[in-house]
Structure formats: C-alpha cells, structure tokens
Amino acid sequence: MAIKSVSIIGSGNLATHLARCLFLKGIQIRQIFSRNSLHASYLAHCVRAEDISDLRDLMPVDLIIICVTDSAIAEISAQINGIGCLVVHTSGSTSVNILAGHGDFGVFYPFQTFSRNMEVDFDKVPMFIEANNSKNTDLLIELAQTISSNVRVLTSAQRLKLHLAAVFASNFSNHMYAIAEDILTEADIPFDLLYPLIRETTEKVIKTGNPVSTQTGPAVRFNLEILERHKELLGHKPLWQKIYTFVSNSIMERVTDERNGTF
Amino acid sequence: MAIKSVSIIGSGNLATHLARCLFLKGIQIRQIFSRNSLHASYLAHCVRAEDISDLRDLMPVDLIIICVTDSAIAEISAQINGIGCLVVHTSGSTSVNILAGHGDFGVFYPFQTFSRNMEVDFDKVPMFIEANNSKNTDLLIELAQTISSNVRVLTSAQRLKLHLAAVFASNFSNHMYAIAEDILTEADIPFDLLYPLIRETTEKVIKTGNPVSTQTGPAVRFNLEILERHKELLGHKPLWQKIYTFVSNSIMERVTDERNGTF
C-alpha cells in the first residue's frame, strides 16, 4: 500500500511547491485548505484539487500535510482531531509529538529555502522523515522518494539541530549579504561587484566540505588593526558593530581551537 | 608606455595567484622577494623570476607590487624608499597614502578570496585601482585590464567600505557555514546535506540582487518561540548564542525598516 491521495493544509511558499511537485509525480491532490481562500483557490486550480476554507470540510485521504507556520500547527491539529488518517507537518523545529493526538502521525520535512517565484528542483532537496511507527515511516519514505533522491529518517531532536544549522548557513549568511549590500549602497558602489566573491566563497566550502579551512579575512589573520578600523566605520549601526565584533571573535576562537586541536 | 616588467614583494596566496596570472599574460616577472626564501624560490622558479630574500637586492622595474599582510606594508615601503619606480599595494583596507613616500604610487586591489590550492579565474575578479596621478592610474588600469574584464577606479575611502562589505559577504558568511558544520557534527549529521540549501541561498541573492527580499527563516517571520528554542540549544556556546541573538535582531530590524520604508 502506498500513499496515492494527499490533502494539504496551507497555501504558502512551501505548500505551493510541494503540491505542485507531488501533483506532477502523479499523486492525487484532493483538497487544499487555506484561510486565505483566494490563495487556496488558485493553488487548488493548478493541481486540480478542491479548495476549502473550512476545516470541517476536510475528508480523510491517504495523507494530510499540515503546511503552515510553526505556531499554528497545534491549533490546526486540534481542529482536525479524529480525521482518522495519517497526518504530518513540515516543520524543522517542531517535535513530531505535537501531532500525537492522531493515531497515525509524522513529519515530512523538505530541507530547502522556498520563495514563491523561484523554481525548486525537488530531486536535490533532502527530505527528512519521522513517524509514530515503522509502517508510517515506510509510507512517508516511499512518498518522499517519488520527489527526492535524498531521503533520510531523522529524530525530532536531530531535526531541531539541523534546522538550527540551516538558520546559520542560509538565513544568517543571507543577512550577511544584506548588510554588505547596505554598506555598499552607502558608499555608492554597485552590489553586483560582490557576486564573484560570493560565488567563490560558497564554491570553496562545497568543494572542500570544510569551512574552517576556507576561512579568510582579517579575523582569521588576527589583524586587530583592521578589525578596529572596520568597527569604527560601523559606529552609526550599533547592531552591525556587535555582529562584527562577535563574529570576528568567534572566528578567532574557532581557529585557535583548531590550531590547538581542542575542538 | 605600458607596464611590461613587474617585481613582487611577498609569496603568499595573493602574490602566488597574481604572479602566475601576470606571467601567463606575458608580463615579465623580474624579482620575487619573500622572508620565507623557500616560498620565494618556488614561486620565482614558476614564473622565471629571480628570488631574493634581501630587499636591498630589489631593482627598479616598471611596477613593484607590495603583496604582504596589511600591517607590514609601511615597513616594507620604508625599506624600499628611493627605489624610483611605481610602487603599489594590494590591500583593501589600507589607504593609498601609506606609500606617499614614493614619487609614483598606487593601489592594485583584486577583489576575491584567494586560497593556495584553488584556481582563480582572474578574468571575473573585479580589480580596483587608485594612484597618485592620472598617468599612473592609466598605467595600472591598462595592466589590470590584461588580467580582468572588470576594472574600476576607487578612492581609498570607498575601498575601505568595499572591503568591509566583503568581510560580511565572504568571511562572515563562511563562518556561518563553519558554525552550521559544528552544530551538525554535534548532532551526527553530515555537513553535505546543507549543500543544496547553501547553493540555493546564494543563487537567489545573485538572481534577484536583493538579499533583503530573499530573507527567509524564523527571524523574518518574527517567530519568537523558535528563536527562543534555538537560543536554548546554543546554551553551551555563549558566543554563538550572542551571534544568533544579534543577527536575528538585525534581520527583524532590517525587515521592519523595509516595511516602514525607513531604510
């Protein structure tokens, strides 16, 4: 027995990409629920599903995917209590047990950053699975493998750490680019001059798999004079100055640990 | 008149890449100086130059490139006082005026992160030029154009800000990857699972040219519950916890400014 019909609660970026991808792989999308009924209707139309804006209209299917902001999962789960089929959420930082009120429950976590207008190649997106028993784990693995070539089982505790790592690697590095852009704008220098540098930095990390070894810049050289000069330049932005100080300190601490073999 | 012969003081990563690239473009490399004479000898051999380990042996050429760590530039410059030819440094954060003791002086700044064993395609590396007069500016532009298709003139003040932006965009985002790797290692999860996420984050920024618009994650959604959960997980690493707090605050501040139109 495999999962052949799915309903999705939510119509945000992830819900949109997931519904589209499952649909294109031949999975039937039965219903799409959204509080924002225009979104639900649009998405439902795309994947030939029924759009609903009242959870009491939700019907049992092989799998219901709760694909909403983390803080709304508990409430949604309570509202569909007794639906009597497998229910999963898609959150990195939320325990599987938030769905324990259902007989069959799990997690279906695609590990990628999703924006509405960017195509996503799901085949390369790692999918992390967790479920309340091995039968449901196997069902979710099988479904995940229809859309991704990289499927793994992960506990809630591990997934929380994975999500934390992703916040640093994706959200925080993106904000480093945002600060860089703001600094360049102030100096009347176009942001695209940074692209070769950004590309090379990322490629080095991916080629070596070892970001400590690819660290460059004044902090890793303990060039305190330049660190001071840069901090001065950030005098008008106290938060950026703090970020500069603590990230530089962390680089110096990490490389010292590495050299001393104490990490 | 163009620059046809160059000597290089230094034999680190940048000196190595620059010497090799100029040599391959037909520029004669006359002398390579290094305190570490084995390095100088190796590099000099590669580019058919003479290796010297005493600056008193340095001879005038069309251009001398001081390619050493920022804090050593002043001392090197003093030691070659009176050499009587164009002298430049390659530092992002050092004013051109540190070389004002020479009659002809400037800056030749390649904007990229260099590691010894990574090939660099100089053609895509932006080169930033500054000099004490327009004749020297033109000479340096012409030389830079032999190795790069992206050459610009920039003042010392602008270059300092450009370098600061590069620290955020390259050195600091690299350290975000390093922290992510350490978190994953603790959780026994392989680092390469992050590669698709890292690639997508970078590609989005480069495609849109607008890192504020591509920001995702719990901070930009003001999901304070997850922020608290993540900070708790970092209890054993006070410096990472501070970085998490201040970068999240900065994301929330930046997006609020953006929404209010106050940035």
Short mmCIF file of C-alpha atoms in Angstrom, two decimals:
data_model
loop_
_atom_site.label_atom_id
_atom_site.label_comp_id
_atom_site.label_asym_id
_atom_site.label_seq_id
_atom_site.Cartn_x
_atom_site.Cartn_y
_atom_site.Cartn_z
CA MET A 1 0.00 0.00 0.00
CA ALA A 2 1.34 3.38 -0.95
CA ILE A 3 0.20 6.98 -0.49
CA LYS A 4 -1.84 7.93 -3.55
CA SER A 5 -4.02 10.81 -2.37
CA VAL A 6 -2.92 13.82 -0.35
CA SER A 7 -4.62 16.92 1.05
CA ILE A 8 -2.68 19.99 2.04
CA ILE A 9 -3.50 22.48 4.77
CA GLY A 10 -1.87 25.79 3.85
CA SER A 11 -1.11 27.68 0.65
CA GLY A 12 2.19 29.46 1.36
CA ASN A 13 5.50 29.02 -0.48
CA LEU A 14 6.22 25.50 0.76
CA ALA A 15 2.61 24.32 0.28
CA THR A 16 2.64 25.66 -3.26
CA HIS A 17 5.94 23.99 -4.23
CA LEU A 18 5.03 20.72 -2.52
CA ALA A 19 1.52 20.49 -4.03
CA ARG A 20 2.86 21.20 -7.49
CA CYS A 21 5.68 18.68 -7.20
CA LEU A 22 3.51 15.86 -5.81
CA PHE A 23 0.87 16.55 -8.47
CA LEU A 24 3.47 16.36 -11.25
CA LYS A 25 4.63 12.99 -9.86
CA GLY A 26 1.13 11.60 -10.23
CA ILE A 27 -0.07 11.90 -6.63
CA GLN A 28 -3.71 12.99 -6.42
CA ILE A 29 -4.13 16.24 -4.51
CA ARG A 30 -7.67 16.06 -3.10
CA GLN A 31 -8.20 19.23 -1.08
CA ILE A 32 -6.30 22.43 -0.35
CA PHE A 33 -7.29 24.38 2.74
CA SER A 34 -6.33 27.97 3.35
CA ARG A 35 -7.64 30.79 5.49
CA ASN A 36 -6.79 32.97 2.53
CA SER A 37 -9.36 31.49 0.17
CA LEU A 38 -8.04 33.24 -2.94
CA HIS A 39 -4.65 31.53 -2.46
CA ALA A 40 -6.30 28.17 -1.83
CA SER A 41 -8.49 28.55 -4.88
CA TYR A 42 -5.58 29.47 -7.14
CA LEU A 43 -3.36 26.64 -5.92
CA ALA A 44 -6.24 24.12 -5.94
CA HIS A 45 -6.99 25.01 -9.53
CA CYS A 46 -3.35 24.46 -10.53
CA VAL A 47 -3.25 20.95 -9.08
CA ARG A 48 -6.91 20.08 -9.83
CA ALA A 49 -7.89 19.86 -6.18
CA GLU A 50 -10.92 21.13 -4.31
CA ASP A 51 -10.32 24.31 -2.36
CA ILE A 52 -11.84 24.58 1.09
CA SER A 53 -11.79 27.36 3.63
CA ASP A 54 -13.48 25.47 6.48
CA LEU A 55 -11.55 22.60 8.09
CA ARG A 56 -14.84 20.82 8.84
CA ASP A 57 -14.99 20.11 5.08
CA LEU A 58 -11.71 18.17 5.21
CA MET A 59 -12.09 14.50 4.26
CA PRO A 60 -9.83 11.56 5.14
CA VAL A 61 -7.23 10.72 2.47
CA ASP A 62 -4.02 8.68 2.49
CA LEU A 63 -2.07 11.64 3.88
CA ILE A 64 -2.83 15.12 5.21
CA ILE A 65 0.11 17.54 5.16
CA ILE A 66 -0.12 20.44 7.61
CA CYS A 67 1.98 23.04 5.87
CA VAL A 68 1.51 26.20 7.94
CA THR A 69 3.64 28.46 10.11
CA ASP A 70 5.04 26.58 13.11
CA SER A 71 2.99 28.40 15.71
CA ALA A 72 -0.30 27.39 14.03
CA ILE A 73 0.39 23.62 13.85
CA ALA A 74 -1.06 22.74 17.29
CA GLU A 75 -4.30 24.59 16.67
CA ILE A 76 -4.80 23.10 13.19
CA SER A 77 -4.02 19.64 14.52
CA ALA A 78 -6.68 20.04 17.24
CA GLN A 79 -9.23 21.22 14.69
CA ILE A 80 -8.84 18.10 12.55
CA ASN A 81 -8.80 15.75 15.53
CA GLY A 82 -10.46 12.43 14.67
CA ILE A 83 -9.90 12.74 10.92
CA GLY A 84 -8.66 9.15 11.07
CA CYS A 85 -5.80 9.16 8.60
CA LEU A 86 -2.06 9.79 8.53
CA VAL A 87 -1.26 13.45 9.41
CA VAL A 88 2.18 15.08 9.09
CA HIS A 89 3.68 18.53 9.49
CA THR A 90 6.60 20.04 7.55
CA SER A 91 8.40 21.96 10.27
CA GLY A 92 12.09 21.72 11.09
CA SER A 93 11.81 22.94 14.65
CA THR A 94 8.61 21.26 15.82
CA SER A 95 8.55 17.84 17.52
CA VAL A 96 6.64 15.03 15.87
CA ASN A 97 4.72 14.64 19.14
CA ILE A 98 2.73 17.83 18.58
CA LEU A 99 0.57 15.55 16.36
CA ALA A 100 0.33 12.70 18.89
CA GLY A 101 -3.44 13.23 19.20
CA HIS A 102 -3.78 11.45 15.86
CA GLY A 103 -3.45 7.67 15.61
CA ASP A 104 -1.03 7.93 12.68
CA PHE A 105 1.31 10.89 12.51
CA GLY A 106 4.71 12.02 11.34
CA VAL A 107 6.95 14.67 9.82
CA PHE A 108 7.66 15.34 6.15
CA TYR A 109 10.41 17.98 6.15
CA PRO A 110 11.88 19.28 2.87
CA PHE A 111 15.23 20.87 3.64
CA GLN A 112 15.36 23.92 1.40
CA THR A 113 14.55 27.65 1.38
CA PHE A 114 11.41 28.30 -0.66
CA SER A 115 10.35 31.56 -2.29
CA ARG A 116 7.13 31.87 -4.25
CA ASN A 117 8.60 32.76 -7.61
CA MET A 118 11.71 30.58 -7.62
CA GLU A 119 11.51 27.16 -9.26
CA VAL A 120 12.77 24.40 -6.97
CA ASP A 121 14.33 21.18 -8.21
CA PHE A 122 12.91 18.87 -5.53
CA ASP A 123 15.06 16.00 -6.71
CA LYS A 124 18.04 17.64 -5.00
CA VAL A 125 16.16 18.69 -1.86
CA PRO A 126 16.97 16.40 1.10
CA MET A 127 13.73 15.09 2.66
CA PHE A 128 13.66 14.19 6.34
CA ILE A 129 11.07 11.75 7.64
CA GLU A 130 9.82 10.81 11.07
CA ALA A 131 6.69 8.88 12.06
CA ASN A 132 4.99 7.19 15.00
CA ASN A 133 5.66 3.65 13.73
CA SER A 134 7.64 1.82 11.08
CA LYS A 135 4.65 1.32 8.79
CA ASN A 136 4.07 5.08 8.56
CA THR A 137 7.80 5.71 8.29
CA ASP A 138 7.95 3.40 5.28
CA LEU A 139 4.90 5.06 3.67
CA LEU A 140 6.44 8.52 4.06
CA ILE A 141 9.85 7.36 2.81
CA GLU A 142 8.22 5.92 -0.28
CA LEU A 143 6.30 9.13 -0.97
CA ALA A 144 9.39 11.27 -0.36
CA GLN A 145 11.38 9.12 -2.78
CA THR A 146 8.94 9.93 -5.57
CA ILE A 147 10.05 13.58 -5.36
CA SER A 148 13.61 13.48 -3.97
CA SER A 149 16.66 11.29 -4.42
CA ASN A 150 17.88 12.14 -0.90
CA VAL A 151 15.52 10.83 1.79
CA ARG A 152 16.50 10.20 5.40
CA VAL A 153 14.89 9.34 8.72
CA LEU A 154 15.72 11.80 11.48
CA THR A 155 14.53 12.16 15.08
CA SER A 156 12.85 15.37 16.23
CA ALA A 157 15.91 16.25 18.35
CA GLN A 158 18.23 15.85 15.35
CA ARG A 159 15.84 17.78 13.09
CA LEU A 160 15.82 20.71 15.51
CA LYS A 161 19.62 20.87 15.32
CA LEU A 162 19.53 20.52 11.54
CA HIS A 163 17.13 23.43 11.38
CA LEU A 164 19.36 25.49 13.67
CA ALA A 165 22.33 24.73 11.39
CA ALA A 166 20.23 25.80 8.40
CA VAL A 167 19.40 29.10 10.08
CA PHE A 168 23.13 29.85 10.30
CA ALA A 169 24.02 28.51 6.84
CA SER A 170 21.11 30.03 4.95
CA ASN A 171 19.19 32.75 6.83
CA PHE A 172 22.23 34.25 8.54
CA SER A 173 24.56 34.11 5.55
CA ASN A 174 21.76 35.75 3.53
CA HIS A 175 21.63 38.53 6.12
CA MET A 176 25.41 38.96 5.83
CA TYR A 177 24.79 39.67 2.12
CA ALA A 178 22.05 42.13 3.09
CA ILE A 179 24.38 44.04 5.42
CA ALA A 180 27.07 44.03 2.72
CA GLU A 181 24.57 45.48 0.25
CA ASP A 182 23.58 48.24 2.66
CA ILE A 183 27.25 49.14 3.26
CA LEU A 184 27.91 49.30 -0.49
CA THR A 185 24.78 51.39 -1.10
CA GLU A 186 26.06 53.91 1.45
CA ALA A 187 29.37 54.05 -0.45
CA ASP A 188 27.66 54.29 -3.84
CA ILE A 189 29.17 51.02 -5.06
CA PRO A 190 27.01 48.51 -7.01
CA PHE A 191 26.17 45.28 -5.15
CA ASP A 192 26.87 43.04 -8.14
CA LEU A 193 30.61 43.63 -7.73
CA LEU A 194 30.31 41.17 -4.83
CA TYR A 195 28.94 38.31 -6.94
CA PRO A 196 32.29 36.70 -7.93
CA LEU A 197 33.36 36.82 -4.28
CA ILE A 198 30.07 35.35 -3.02
CA ARG A 199 30.23 32.58 -5.64
CA GLU A 200 33.85 31.71 -4.84
CA THR A 201 33.22 31.64 -1.09
CA THR A 202 30.35 29.19 -1.49
CA GLU A 203 32.14 27.05 -4.06
CA LYS A 204 35.19 26.71 -1.81
CA VAL A 205 33.06 25.47 1.07
CA ILE A 206 31.25 22.98 -1.13
CA LYS A 207 34.46 21.76 -2.83
CA THR A 208 36.37 21.26 0.42
CA GLY A 209 33.47 20.41 2.75
CA ASN A 210 35.49 22.19 5.40
CA PRO A 211 34.53 25.82 6.09
CA VAL A 212 37.06 26.21 8.89
CA SER A 213 39.85 25.53 6.40
CA THR A 214 38.48 28.03 3.85
CA GLN A 215 38.21 30.91 6.34
CA THR A 216 39.96 34.06 5.08
CA GLY A 217 39.90 37.72 6.12
CA PRO A 218 41.30 39.96 8.86
CA ALA A 219 39.87 38.00 11.83
CA VAL A 220 41.48 34.68 10.93
CA ARG A 221 44.78 36.58 10.43
CA PHE A 222 44.27 38.23 13.87
CA ASN A 223 44.71 41.61 12.16
CA LEU A 224 43.37 43.63 15.10
CA GLU A 225 44.21 46.98 13.50
CA ILE A 226 41.82 46.35 10.60
CA LEU A 227 39.17 44.94 12.92
CA GLU A 228 39.27 48.26 14.81
CA ARG A 229 39.12 50.30 11.61
CA HIS A 230 36.08 48.33 10.42
CA LYS A 231 34.31 48.65 13.78
CA GLU A 232 34.83 52.41 13.67
CA LEU A 233 33.18 52.53 10.24
CA LEU A 234 30.14 50.83 11.78
CA GLY A 235 29.74 53.41 14.55
CA HIS A 236 26.38 54.53 13.17
CA LYS A 237 24.99 50.97 13.23
CA PRO A 238 25.38 49.55 16.77
CA LEU A 239 23.78 46.21 15.86
CA TRP A 240 26.11 45.67 12.89
CA GLN A 241 29.04 46.65 15.10
CA LYS A 242 28.03 43.98 17.64
CA ILE A 243 27.66 41.40 14.87
CA TYR A 244 31.09 42.38 13.51
CA THR A 245 32.67 42.03 16.96
CA PHE A 246 31.10 38.70 17.93
CA VAL A 247 31.52 37.00 14.56
CA SER A 248 35.18 38.12 14.44
CA ASN A 249 35.70 36.85 17.98
CA SER A 250 34.06 33.56 17.07
CA ILE A 251 36.34 33.18 14.01
CA MET A 252 39.41 33.86 16.17
CA GLU A 253 38.21 31.43 18.86
CA ARG A 254 37.41 28.70 16.31
CA VAL A 255 40.73 28.92 14.52
CA THR A 256 42.61 28.94 17.83
CA ASP A 257 40.73 25.79 18.93
CA GLU A 258 41.54 24.21 15.57
CA ARG A 259 45.24 25.03 15.83
CA ASN A 260 45.38 23.75 19.41
CA GLY A 261 43.41 20.66 18.48
CA THR A 262 40.89 21.49 21.22
CA PHE A 263 37.80 21.41 19.07
CA MET B 1 54.26 53.34 -22.50
CA ALA B 2 52.82 50.33 -20.69
CA ILE B 3 53.90 48.25 -17.71
CA LYS B 4 56.00 45.38 -19.02
CA SER B 5 58.09 44.28 -16.05
CA VAL B 6 56.90 43.69 -12.51
CA SER B 7 58.52 42.62 -9.25
CA ILE B 8 56.52 41.24 -6.37
CA ILE B 9 57.22 41.55 -2.66
CA GLY B 10 55.58 38.62 -0.90
CA SER B 11 54.86 35.00 -1.71
CA GLY B 12 51.53 34.29 -0.03
CA ASN B 13 48.27 33.22 -1.68
CA LEU B 14 47.57 36.51 -3.43
CA ALA B 15 51.20 37.00 -4.54
CA THR B 16 51.22 33.48 -5.98
CA HIS B 17 47.98 33.89 -7.94
CA LEU B 18 48.91 37.39 -9.15
CA ALA B 19 52.44 36.45 -10.25
CA ARG B 20 51.18 33.41 -12.12
CA CYS B 21 48.39 35.32 -13.83
CA LEU B 22 50.58 38.28 -14.90
CA PHE B 23 53.26 35.86 -16.13
CA LEU B 24 50.72 33.94 -18.23
CA LYS B 25 49.58 37.25 -19.78
CA GLY B 26 53.12 37.96 -20.97
CA ILE B 27 54.23 40.37 -18.27
CA GLN B 28 57.84 39.82 -17.23
CA ILE B 29 58.17 39.00 -13.53
CA ARG B 30 61.67 40.19 -12.59
CA GLN B 31 62.10 39.53 -8.89
CA ILE B 32 60.14 37.87 -6.10
CA PHE B 33 61.03 38.80 -2.54
CA SER B 34 60.00 36.81 0.48
CA ARG B 35 61.22 36.47 4.04
CA ASN B 36 60.41 32.83 3.60
CA SER B 37 63.06 32.13 0.96
CA LEU B 38 61.77 28.64 0.11
CA HIS B 39 58.41 30.15 -0.91
CA ALA B 40 60.10 32.89 -2.91
CA SER B 41 62.35 30.42 -4.65
CA TYR B 42 59.47 28.12 -5.57
CA LEU B 43 57.26 30.92 -6.87
CA ALA B 44 60.17 32.63 -8.66
CA HIS B 45 61.01 29.39 -10.43
CA CYS B 46 57.38 29.02 -11.62
CA VAL B 47 57.33 32.47 -13.21
CA ARG B 48 61.02 32.52 -14.28
CA ALA B 49 61.92 35.35 -11.89
CA GLU B 50 64.87 35.87 -9.61
CA ASP B 51 64.17 35.12 -5.97
CA ILE B 52 65.61 37.49 -3.40
CA SER B 53 65.48 37.48 0.37
CA ASP B 54 67.12 40.88 0.96
CA LEU B 55 65.20 43.98 -0.09
CA ARG B 56 68.49 45.77 -0.81
CA ASP B 57 68.75 43.49 -3.87
CA LEU B 58 65.49 44.88 -5.28
CA MET B 59 65.94 46.67 -8.63
CA PRO B 60 63.70 49.29 -10.26
CA VAL B 61 61.18 47.88 -12.75
CA ASP B 62 58.00 49.27 -14.31
CA LEU B 63 55.99 48.27 -11.25
CA ILE B 64 56.66 46.89 -7.79
CA ILE B 65 53.69 45.18 -6.13
CA ILE B 66 53.81 45.02 -2.33
CA CYS B 67 51.73 41.96 -1.64
CA VAL B 68 52.10 41.34 2.08
CA THR B 69 49.90 41.37 5.16
CA ASP B 70 48.45 44.85 5.77
CA SER B 71 50.42 45.53 8.93
CA ALA B 72 53.75 45.01 7.13
CA ILE B 73 53.13 47.44 4.24
CA ALA B 74 54.50 50.55 5.96
CA GLU B 75 57.73 48.85 6.98
CA ILE B 76 58.33 47.31 3.55
CA SER B 77 57.59 50.65 1.90
CA ALA B 78 60.17 52.38 4.10
CA GLN B 79 62.77 49.72 3.32
CA ILE B 80 62.46 50.28 -0.43
CA ASN B 81 62.41 54.07 -0.14
CA GLY B 82 64.14 55.68 -3.13
CA ILE B 83 63.64 52.72 -5.46
CA GLY B 84 62.48 55.26 -8.04
CA CYS B 85 59.64 53.43 -9.77
CA LEU B 86 55.90 52.93 -9.45
CA VAL B 87 55.03 51.10 -6.20
CA VAL B 88 51.57 49.74 -5.31
CA HIS B 89 50.00 47.66 -2.55
CA THR B 90 47.11 45.19 -2.84
CA SER B 91 45.23 45.88 0.38
CA GLY B 92 41.52 46.62 0.64
CA SER B 93 41.70 48.41 3.98
CA THR B 94 44.91 50.42 3.61
CA SER B 95 44.98 53.97 2.27
CA VAL B 96 46.99 54.70 -0.86
CA ASN B 97 48.82 57.37 1.13
CA ILE B 98 50.77 54.81 3.14
CA LEU B 99 53.01 54.73 0.02
CA ALA B 100 53.25 58.53 -0.35
CA GLY B 101 57.00 58.42 0.35
CA HIS B 102 57.44 57.18 -3.22
CA GLY B 103 57.15 59.56 -6.15
CA ASP B 104 54.81 57.23 -8.02
CA PHE B 105 52.43 55.08 -6.05
CA GLY B 106 49.04 53.44 -6.09
CA VAL B 107 46.78 50.51 -5.24
CA PHE B 108 46.15 47.36 -7.26
CA TYR B 109 43.36 45.56 -5.41
CA PRO B 110 41.94 42.26 -6.71
CA PHE B 111 38.55 41.71 -5.12
CA GLN B 112 38.44 37.99 -4.42
CA THR B 113 39.19 35.44 -1.69
CA PHE B 114 42.37 33.54 -2.51
CA SER B 115 43.43 30.14 -1.21
CA ARG B 116 46.67 28.49 -2.22
CA ASN B 117 45.25 25.41 -3.90
CA MET B 118 42.18 26.87 -5.58
CA GLU B 119 42.46 28.01 -9.19
CA VAL B 120 41.19 31.56 -9.68
CA ASP B 121 39.73 32.85 -12.93
CA PHE B 122 41.11 36.37 -12.77
CA ASP B 123 39.03 37.46 -15.72
CA LYS B 124 35.98 37.56 -13.42
CA VAL B 125 37.78 39.17 -10.49
CA PRO B 126 36.93 42.88 -10.16
CA MET B 127 40.16 44.94 -9.96
CA PHE B 128 40.17 48.25 -8.11
CA ILE B 129 42.75 50.87 -8.97
CA GLU B 130 43.95 54.05 -7.29
CA ALA B 131 47.08 56.10 -7.96
CA ASN B 132 48.76 59.42 -7.14
CA ASN B 133 48.16 60.87 -10.62
CA SER B 134 46.27 60.16 -13.82
CA LYS B 135 49.33 58.84 -15.67
CA ASN B 136 49.86 56.13 -13.06
CA THR B 137 46.11 55.48 -12.86
CA ASP B 138 46.08 54.83 -16.61
CA LEU B 139 49.13 52.56 -16.41
CA LEU B 140 47.53 50.49 -13.65
CA ILE B 141 44.17 50.32 -15.44
CA GLU B 142 45.89 49.07 -18.56
CA LEU B 143 47.78 46.38 -16.62
CA ALA B 144 44.63 45.36 -14.72
CA GLN B 145 42.74 45.04 -17.99
CA THR B 146 45.23 42.46 -19.24
CA ILE B 147 44.06 40.12 -16.47
CA SER B 148 40.46 41.18 -15.69
CA SER B 149 37.44 42.33 -17.66
CA ASN B 150 36.13 44.31 -14.69
CA VAL B 151 38.46 47.19 -13.75
CA ARG B 152 37.40 50.26 -11.76
CA VAL B 153 38.95 53.28 -10.11
CA LEU B 154 38.03 53.63 -6.45
CA THR B 155 39.12 56.03 -3.71
CA SER B 156 40.74 54.72 -0.52
CA ALA B 157 37.60 55.62 1.47
CA GLN B 158 35.36 53.67 -0.92
CA ARG B 159 37.76 50.74 -0.99
CA LEU B 160 37.69 50.52 2.81
CA LYS B 161 33.90 50.24 2.72
CA LEU B 162 34.08 47.73 -0.11
CA HIS B 163 36.45 45.64 1.97
CA LEU B 164 34.13 45.88 4.98
CA ALA B 165 31.23 44.72 2.80
CA ALA B 166 33.39 41.81 1.60
CA VAL B 167 34.13 40.80 5.18
CA PHE B 168 30.40 40.42 5.80
CA ALA B 169 29.60 38.80 2.44
CA SER B 170 32.54 36.41 2.32
CA ASN B 171 34.38 35.95 5.63
CA PHE B 172 31.30 36.13 7.84
CA SER B 173 29.02 34.02 5.65
CA ASN B 174 31.86 31.46 5.55
CA HIS B 175 31.90 31.46 9.34
CA MET B 176 28.12 30.93 9.37
CA TYR B 177 28.82 27.73 7.38
CA ALA B 178 31.53 26.79 9.90
CA ILE B 179 29.12 27.17 12.84
CA ALA B 180 26.49 25.17 10.92
CA GLU B 181 29.03 22.41 10.36
CA ASP B 182 29.94 22.30 14.05
CA ILE B 183 26.25 22.08 15.05
CA LEU B 184 25.68 19.23 12.59
CA THR B 185 28.80 17.39 13.77
CA GLU B 186 27.45 17.52 17.32
CA ALA B 187 24.16 16.01 16.05
CA ASP B 188 25.97 13.36 13.97
CA ILE B 189 24.52 14.70 10.69
CA PRO B 190 26.75 15.00 7.59
CA PHE B 191 27.56 18.57 6.50
CA ASP B 192 26.95 17.90 2.82
CA LEU B 193 23.20 17.76 3.43
CA LEU B 194 23.46 21.56 3.61
CA TYR B 195 24.90 21.97 0.11
CA PRO B 196 21.59 22.33 -1.80
CA LEU B 197 20.44 24.91 0.75
CA ILE B 198 23.70 26.85 0.59
CA ARG B 199 23.63 26.81 -3.23
CA GLU B 200 20.00 27.95 -3.39
CA THR B 201 20.54 30.77 -0.87
CA THR B 202 23.44 32.16 -2.89
CA GLU B 203 21.74 31.73 -6.23
CA LYS B 204 18.63 33.58 -5.02
CA VAL B 205 20.71 36.55 -3.91
CA ILE B 206 22.60 36.65 -7.20
CA LYS B 207 19.44 36.21 -9.31
CA THR B 208 17.47 38.91 -7.52
CA GLY B 209 20.31 41.23 -6.49
CA ASN B 210 18.22 41.93 -3.42
CA PRO B 211 19.14 39.96 -0.29
CA VAL B 212 16.54 41.73 1.85
CA SER B 213 13.81 40.34 -0.40
CA THR B 214 15.21 36.79 -0.27
CA GLN B 215 15.41 36.65 3.53
CA THR B 216 13.67 33.55 4.94
CA GLY B 217 13.65 31.84 8.34
CA PRO B 218 12.18 32.30 11.81
CA ALA B 219 13.54 35.81 12.43
CA VAL B 220 11.97 37.40 9.35
CA ARG B 221 8.68 35.72 10.34
CA PHE B 222 9.09 37.09 13.88
CA ASN B 223 8.67 33.55 15.19
CA LEU B 224 9.93 34.32 18.69
CA GLU B 225 9.08 30.87 20.04
CA ILE B 226 11.54 29.20 17.65
CA LEU B 227 14.15 31.88 18.26
CA GLU B 228 13.97 31.01 21.98
CA ARG B 229 14.18 27.28 21.30
CA HIS B 230 17.26 27.79 19.12
CA LYS B 231 18.95 30.05 21.68
CA GLU B 232 18.40 27.40 24.34
CA LEU B 233 20.14 24.83 22.13
CA LEU B 234 23.16 27.17 22.00
CA GLY B 235 23.45 27.42 25.79
CA HIS B 236 26.84 25.67 25.74
CA LYS B 237 28.26 28.17 23.21
CA PRO B 238 27.80 31.74 24.57
CA LEU B 239 29.46 33.35 21.54
CA TRP B 240 27.20 31.50 19.07
CA GLN B 241 24.21 32.43 21.23
CA LYS B 242 25.18 36.12 21.03
CA ILE B 243 25.64 35.87 17.26
CA TYR B 244 22.24 34.16 16.97
CA THR B 245 20.59 36.91 19.01
CA PHE B 246 22.17 39.90 17.29
CA VAL B 247 21.84 38.59 13.73
CA SER B 248 18.17 37.70 14.38
CA ASN B 249 17.58 41.15 15.86
CA SER B 250 19.28 42.74 12.88
CA ILE B 251 17.07 40.74 10.46
CA MET B 252 13.94 41.83 12.34
CA GLU B 253 15.12 45.45 12.43
CA ARG B 254 16.01 45.45 8.73
CA VAL B 255 12.72 43.98 7.59
CA THR B 256 10.76 46.37 9.81
CA ASP B 257 12.65 49.32 8.31
CA GLU B 258 11.94 47.95 4.85
CA ARG B 259 8.21 47.55 5.54
CA ASN B 260 8.01 51.04 7.04
CA GLY B 261 10.03 52.48 4.19
CA THR B 262 12.50 53.92 6.71
CA PHE B 263 15.65 52.42 5.26
#
